[in-house]
Short mmCIF file of C-alpha atoms in Angstrom, two decimals:
data_model
loop_
_atom_site.label_atom_id
_atom_site.label_comp_id
_atom_site.label_asym_id
_atom_site.label_seq_id
_atom_site.Cartn_x
_atom_site.Cartn_y
_atom_site.Cartn_z
CA MET Z 1 52.95 -1.70 -2.23
CA LEU Z 2 50.75 -4.33 -3.84
CA LEU Z 3 49.70 -2.14 -6.78
CA LYS Z 4 52.88 -0.17 -7.44
CA ASN Z 5 53.00 1.08 -11.05
CA LYS Z 6 49.61 -0.49 -11.83
CA LYS Z 7 46.88 1.57 -13.49
CA ILE Z 8 43.53 0.82 -11.91
CA LEU Z 9 40.14 2.04 -13.14
CA ILE Z 10 37.49 2.48 -10.44
CA MET Z 11 34.00 2.67 -11.94
CA GLY Z 12 31.09 4.11 -10.01
CA ILE Z 13 32.66 6.44 -7.46
CA ARG Z 14 29.91 8.41 -5.67
CA ASN Z 15 30.93 9.85 -2.31
CA LYS Z 16 33.20 9.36 0.70
CA TRP Z 17 30.87 6.76 2.23
CA SER Z 18 30.95 4.41 -0.78
CA ILE Z 19 32.83 1.13 -0.87
CA ALA Z 20 34.46 2.36 -4.08
CA TRP Z 21 36.04 5.18 -2.07
CA GLY Z 22 37.40 2.73 0.48
CA ALA Z 23 38.87 0.74 -2.40
CA ALA Z 24 40.33 3.87 -3.99
CA LYS Z 25 42.14 4.87 -0.81
CA ALA Z 26 43.47 1.34 -0.26
CA ALA Z 27 44.67 1.13 -3.87
CA ALA Z 28 46.33 4.55 -3.64
CA ASP Z 29 48.05 3.56 -0.40
CA ASN Z 30 49.41 0.54 -2.26
CA GLY Z 31 50.91 2.56 -5.11
CA ALA Z 32 48.18 2.38 -7.76
CA GLU Z 33 47.76 5.00 -10.45
CA LEU Z 34 44.02 5.65 -10.31
CA ILE Z 35 41.47 6.50 -12.99
CA PHE Z 36 37.80 7.01 -12.15
CA THR Z 37 34.38 7.05 -13.75
CA PHE Z 38 31.28 8.57 -12.22
CA MET Z 39 27.67 9.17 -13.24
CA GLY Z 40 26.51 12.60 -14.41
CA GLU Z 41 28.58 15.60 -15.48
CA GLU Z 42 26.60 17.68 -12.96
CA ASN Z 43 28.41 15.74 -10.21
CA ARG Z 44 31.92 16.55 -11.45
CA GLU Z 45 32.70 19.34 -8.97
CA LYS Z 46 31.89 17.28 -5.87
CA ILE Z 47 33.60 14.18 -7.30
CA GLU Z 48 36.79 16.05 -8.10
CA GLU Z 49 36.75 17.63 -4.64
CA LEU Z 50 36.56 14.14 -3.14
CA LEU Z 51 39.27 12.75 -5.42
CA SER Z 52 41.65 15.54 -4.47
CA GLU Z 53 42.38 13.44 -1.36
CA VAL Z 54 44.13 10.76 -3.46
CA PRO Z 55 46.57 10.94 -6.36
CA TYR Z 56 44.71 10.15 -9.56
CA LYS Z 57 45.06 10.52 -13.31
CA LYS Z 58 41.59 11.60 -14.43
CA ALA Z 59 37.86 11.18 -13.80
CA TYR Z 60 35.43 10.55 -16.66
CA THR Z 61 31.66 10.60 -16.77
CA CYS Z 62 30.29 7.24 -17.88
CA ASP Z 63 26.80 5.75 -17.97
CA ALA Z 64 27.53 2.06 -17.47
CA SER Z 65 24.02 1.13 -18.60
CA ASN Z 66 24.94 2.42 -22.07
CA ASP Z 67 27.37 0.20 -24.01
CA LYS Z 68 28.35 3.02 -26.35
CA ASP Z 69 29.19 5.29 -23.45
CA ILE Z 70 31.40 2.57 -21.95
CA GLU Z 71 33.12 2.12 -25.31
CA ASN Z 72 33.75 5.84 -25.77
CA THR Z 73 35.10 6.20 -22.23
CA PHE Z 74 37.41 3.21 -22.59
CA LYS Z 75 38.73 4.56 -25.90
CA LEU Z 76 39.59 7.86 -24.22
CA ILE Z 77 41.30 6.09 -21.34
CA LYS Z 78 43.42 4.00 -23.70
CA GLU Z 79 44.33 7.02 -25.81
CA GLU Z 80 45.41 9.03 -22.78
CA PHE Z 81 46.95 6.38 -20.52
CA GLY Z 82 47.51 3.23 -22.57
CA LYS Z 83 46.56 -0.19 -21.26
CA ILE Z 84 45.44 -0.65 -17.67
CA ASP Z 85 45.94 -3.39 -15.11
CA GLY Z 86 42.62 -3.65 -13.36
CA ILE Z 87 39.02 -2.50 -13.08
CA LEU Z 88 36.78 -2.25 -10.03
CA HIS Z 89 33.10 -2.33 -11.01
CA SER Z 90 31.15 -0.63 -8.21
CA ILE Z 91 27.85 -0.04 -10.00
CA ALA Z 92 24.35 -1.09 -8.95
CA HIS Z 93 20.85 0.35 -8.86
CA ALA Z 94 17.26 -0.70 -8.29
CA ASN Z 95 14.09 1.36 -8.24
CA THR Z 96 13.09 2.50 -4.75
CA GLU Z 97 9.63 0.94 -4.97
CA ASP Z 98 11.15 -2.43 -5.82
CA LEU Z 99 13.15 -2.35 -2.58
CA LYS Z 100 10.33 -1.11 -0.37
CA ASN Z 101 7.59 -3.42 -1.66
CA ASP Z 102 7.47 -7.22 -1.47
CA PHE Z 103 9.62 -8.91 -4.12
CA ILE Z 104 6.55 -10.55 -5.69
CA ASN Z 105 5.39 -7.08 -6.70
CA THR Z 106 8.55 -6.26 -8.65
CA SER Z 107 7.61 -4.77 -12.00
CA LYS Z 108 8.96 -6.19 -15.24
CA GLU Z 109 10.61 -2.86 -15.92
CA GLY Z 110 12.12 -2.74 -12.42
CA PHE Z 111 13.43 -6.29 -12.73
CA ALA Z 112 15.07 -5.51 -16.06
CA HIS Z 113 16.52 -2.23 -14.78
CA ALA Z 114 18.13 -3.75 -11.69
CA ASN Z 115 19.70 -6.58 -13.65
CA ASP Z 116 20.82 -4.32 -16.49
CA VAL Z 117 22.59 -1.78 -14.30
CA SER Z 118 23.81 -4.10 -11.54
CA ALA Z 119 24.79 -7.24 -13.48
CA TYR Z 120 24.87 -6.78 -17.24
CA SER Z 121 26.98 -3.64 -16.97
CA PHE Z 122 29.83 -5.79 -15.64
CA VAL Z 123 29.50 -8.12 -18.63
CA ALA Z 124 29.59 -5.09 -20.94
CA VAL Z 125 32.62 -3.63 -19.16
CA SER Z 126 34.46 -6.95 -19.46
CA ARG Z 127 33.59 -7.47 -23.12
CA ILE Z 128 34.34 -3.94 -24.27
CA SER Z 129 37.65 -3.76 -22.39
CA LYS Z 130 38.67 -6.99 -24.14
CA GLU Z 131 37.51 -5.86 -27.58
CA LEU Z 132 39.43 -2.58 -27.27
CA GLU Z 133 42.51 -4.37 -25.92
CA LEU Z 134 42.42 -2.04 -22.94
CA LEU Z 135 43.73 -4.60 -20.46
CA ASN Z 136 47.33 -5.57 -19.86
CA GLU Z 137 48.29 -9.21 -19.58
CA ASN Z 138 47.44 -10.57 -16.11
CA ALA Z 139 44.85 -7.84 -15.54
CA SER Z 140 42.22 -8.28 -12.85
CA LEU Z 141 38.51 -7.41 -12.94
CA VAL Z 142 36.67 -7.11 -9.62
CA THR Z 143 33.02 -6.39 -8.87
CA LEU Z 144 31.07 -5.92 -5.64
CA THR Z 145 28.27 -8.17 -4.45
CA TYR Z 146 26.36 -8.96 -1.25
CA HIS Z 147 25.07 -11.91 0.79
CA GLY Z 148 21.51 -11.19 -0.38
CA SER Z 149 22.46 -13.00 -3.58
CA THR Z 150 22.30 -16.37 -1.82
CA LYS Z 151 19.98 -15.78 1.15
CA VAL Z 152 16.66 -13.97 1.53
CA LEU Z 153 17.21 -10.62 3.25
CA GLN Z 154 14.10 -8.57 3.83
CA GLY Z 155 14.16 -5.41 1.76
CA TYR Z 156 16.96 -6.49 -0.58
CA ASN Z 157 14.46 -7.99 -3.02
CA VAL Z 158 15.27 -7.57 -6.71
CA MET Z 159 18.81 -6.46 -5.90
CA GLY Z 160 19.45 -9.92 -4.49
CA VAL Z 161 18.39 -11.42 -7.82
CA ALA Z 162 20.63 -8.98 -9.67
CA LYS Z 163 23.61 -9.82 -7.44
CA ALA Z 164 22.99 -13.55 -8.02
CA ALA Z 165 23.15 -12.87 -11.76
CA LEU Z 166 26.31 -10.84 -11.21
CA GLU Z 167 28.03 -13.64 -9.29
CA CYS Z 168 27.12 -16.19 -11.95
CA SER Z 169 28.44 -13.78 -14.58
CA VAL Z 170 31.74 -13.63 -12.70
CA ARG Z 171 32.18 -17.39 -13.18
CA TYR Z 172 31.37 -17.34 -16.89
CA LEU Z 173 33.52 -14.29 -17.51
CA ALA Z 174 36.40 -15.91 -15.65
CA SER Z 175 36.12 -18.92 -17.95
CA ASN Z 176 36.00 -16.72 -21.07
CA LEU Z 177 38.87 -14.40 -20.10
CA GLY Z 178 41.11 -16.91 -18.36
CA PRO Z 179 42.89 -17.98 -21.56
CA ASP Z 180 43.97 -14.35 -21.97
CA GLY Z 181 45.41 -14.33 -18.46
CA ILE Z 182 42.66 -12.03 -17.16
CA ARG Z 183 41.15 -12.79 -13.75
CA VAL Z 184 37.55 -12.04 -12.76
CA ASN Z 185 36.35 -12.07 -9.14
CA ALA Z 186 33.79 -10.56 -6.78
CA ILE Z 187 34.01 -9.25 -3.24
CA SER Z 188 30.92 -9.88 -1.11
CA ALA Z 189 31.04 -7.07 1.43
CA GLY Z 190 29.27 -7.06 4.74
CA PRO Z 191 26.60 -4.38 5.22
CA ILE Z 192 28.04 -0.85 5.31
CA LYS Z 193 26.29 2.49 5.76
CA THR Z 194 26.47 3.72 2.19
CA LEU Z 195 24.08 5.99 0.31
CA SER Z 196 22.71 2.95 -1.52
CA ALA Z 197 22.09 1.11 1.75
CA LYS Z 198 19.66 3.81 2.83
CA GLY Z 199 17.22 2.44 0.26
CA ILE Z 200 17.02 -0.91 2.06
CA LYS Z 201 14.18 -1.16 4.57
CA ASP Z 202 15.28 -1.62 8.21
CA PHE Z 203 18.95 -1.53 7.22
CA GLY Z 204 19.94 -0.66 10.79
CA THR Z 205 18.52 -3.98 11.96
CA ILE Z 206 20.78 -5.82 9.52
CA LEU Z 207 23.82 -4.06 11.00
CA ASP Z 208 22.72 -5.02 14.51
CA VAL Z 209 22.27 -8.69 13.59
CA VAL Z 210 25.69 -8.92 11.95
CA GLU Z 211 27.34 -7.35 14.98
CA GLU Z 212 25.60 -9.87 17.23
CA LYS Z 213 26.02 -13.02 15.11
CA ALA Z 214 29.18 -12.68 13.02
CA PRO Z 215 32.19 -14.63 14.32
CA LEU Z 216 34.16 -11.39 14.74
CA ARG Z 217 31.18 -9.78 16.51
CA ARG Z 218 31.41 -6.60 14.50
CA ASN Z 219 30.55 -5.04 11.18
CA VAL Z 220 33.12 -4.32 8.51
CA THR Z 221 34.38 -0.97 7.23
CA LYS Z 222 34.73 0.30 3.71
CA GLU Z 223 38.48 0.42 4.34
CA GLU Z 224 38.57 -3.31 5.12
CA VAL Z 225 36.59 -4.12 1.98
CA GLY Z 226 38.93 -1.82 0.08
CA ASN Z 227 41.88 -3.86 1.31
CA ALA Z 228 40.22 -7.03 0.00
CA VAL Z 229 39.69 -5.35 -3.38
CA THR Z 230 43.35 -4.30 -3.45
CA PHE Z 231 44.41 -7.89 -2.81
CA MET Z 232 42.23 -9.19 -5.63
CA LEU Z 233 43.57 -6.55 -8.02
CA SER Z 234 47.16 -7.41 -7.11
CA ASP Z 235 49.51 -10.12 -8.33
CA MET Z 236 49.24 -11.69 -4.86
CA ALA Z 237 45.91 -13.12 -6.09
CA SER Z 238 47.35 -14.33 -9.40
CA ALA Z 239 45.91 -17.87 -9.03
CA ILE Z 240 42.42 -16.75 -7.99
CA THR Z 241 39.62 -16.31 -10.52
CA GLY Z 242 35.90 -16.94 -10.75
CA GLN Z 243 35.50 -16.56 -7.00
CA VAL Z 244 33.33 -14.66 -4.55
CA LEU Z 245 35.47 -13.56 -1.58
CA TYR Z 246 33.49 -12.65 1.53
CA ALA Z 247 34.68 -9.67 3.54
CA ASP Z 248 31.90 -9.67 6.13
CA SER Z 249 33.42 -10.58 9.52
CA GLY Z 250 32.45 -14.18 8.75
CA TYR Z 251 28.70 -13.61 8.94
CA ASN Z 252 28.04 -15.72 5.82
CA ILE Z 253 29.08 -18.95 7.59
CA ILE Z 254 26.48 -18.65 10.34
CA GLY Z 255 23.29 -20.70 10.02
CA ILE Z 256 21.17 -19.38 12.88
#
């Protein structure tokens, strides 16, 4: 029970296919007390129906692109549950046209939007949680990234740039929060059939290539990525910070 008696906030839960859901189930199986945020009050009924499958404290609506909304949500969490032990940031978005068109045609607005929602929101979450003293000593912050941050993957486009910014932010945040005993890391998941992945052109081809080329000759599951998240949130990873851990069947080591 790696997370027994630990309160873990999972930000960005969407549906049963999401990596965040895989992480939630793994954390619950390891004894975590779960708190969730999701986007849009209109989604509450379907989110709460999903969450009924795991023991959890509460689910809050939160727009992670709005610093004030993050602050208000974190204040409520602290008032109701006290300090927490970890946060999973599972939040990213890019405009559809910026994924379908060539990267060179990315609009200024689209570039700013992708980086704001996918990268800066993690900076805001980290800063606000520190300012509100929401985190217990030895807390762990984890975010989700992808191999398109370091290599050109057709169709990933501006999201690759945003994930590169996110990974760099992980390193700087780790340096800033380390003196407080707070760890900051990222999990780089292999491609998984999520709702977000549907926006990537020829996503099925990516899955086929990974299955053919990865050392383990298979794709990963959201449950396996969830296990990696659980490890990073746990005290078993107490000496690890500022890192990007690949959970991708080893595909990232292959050159050709």
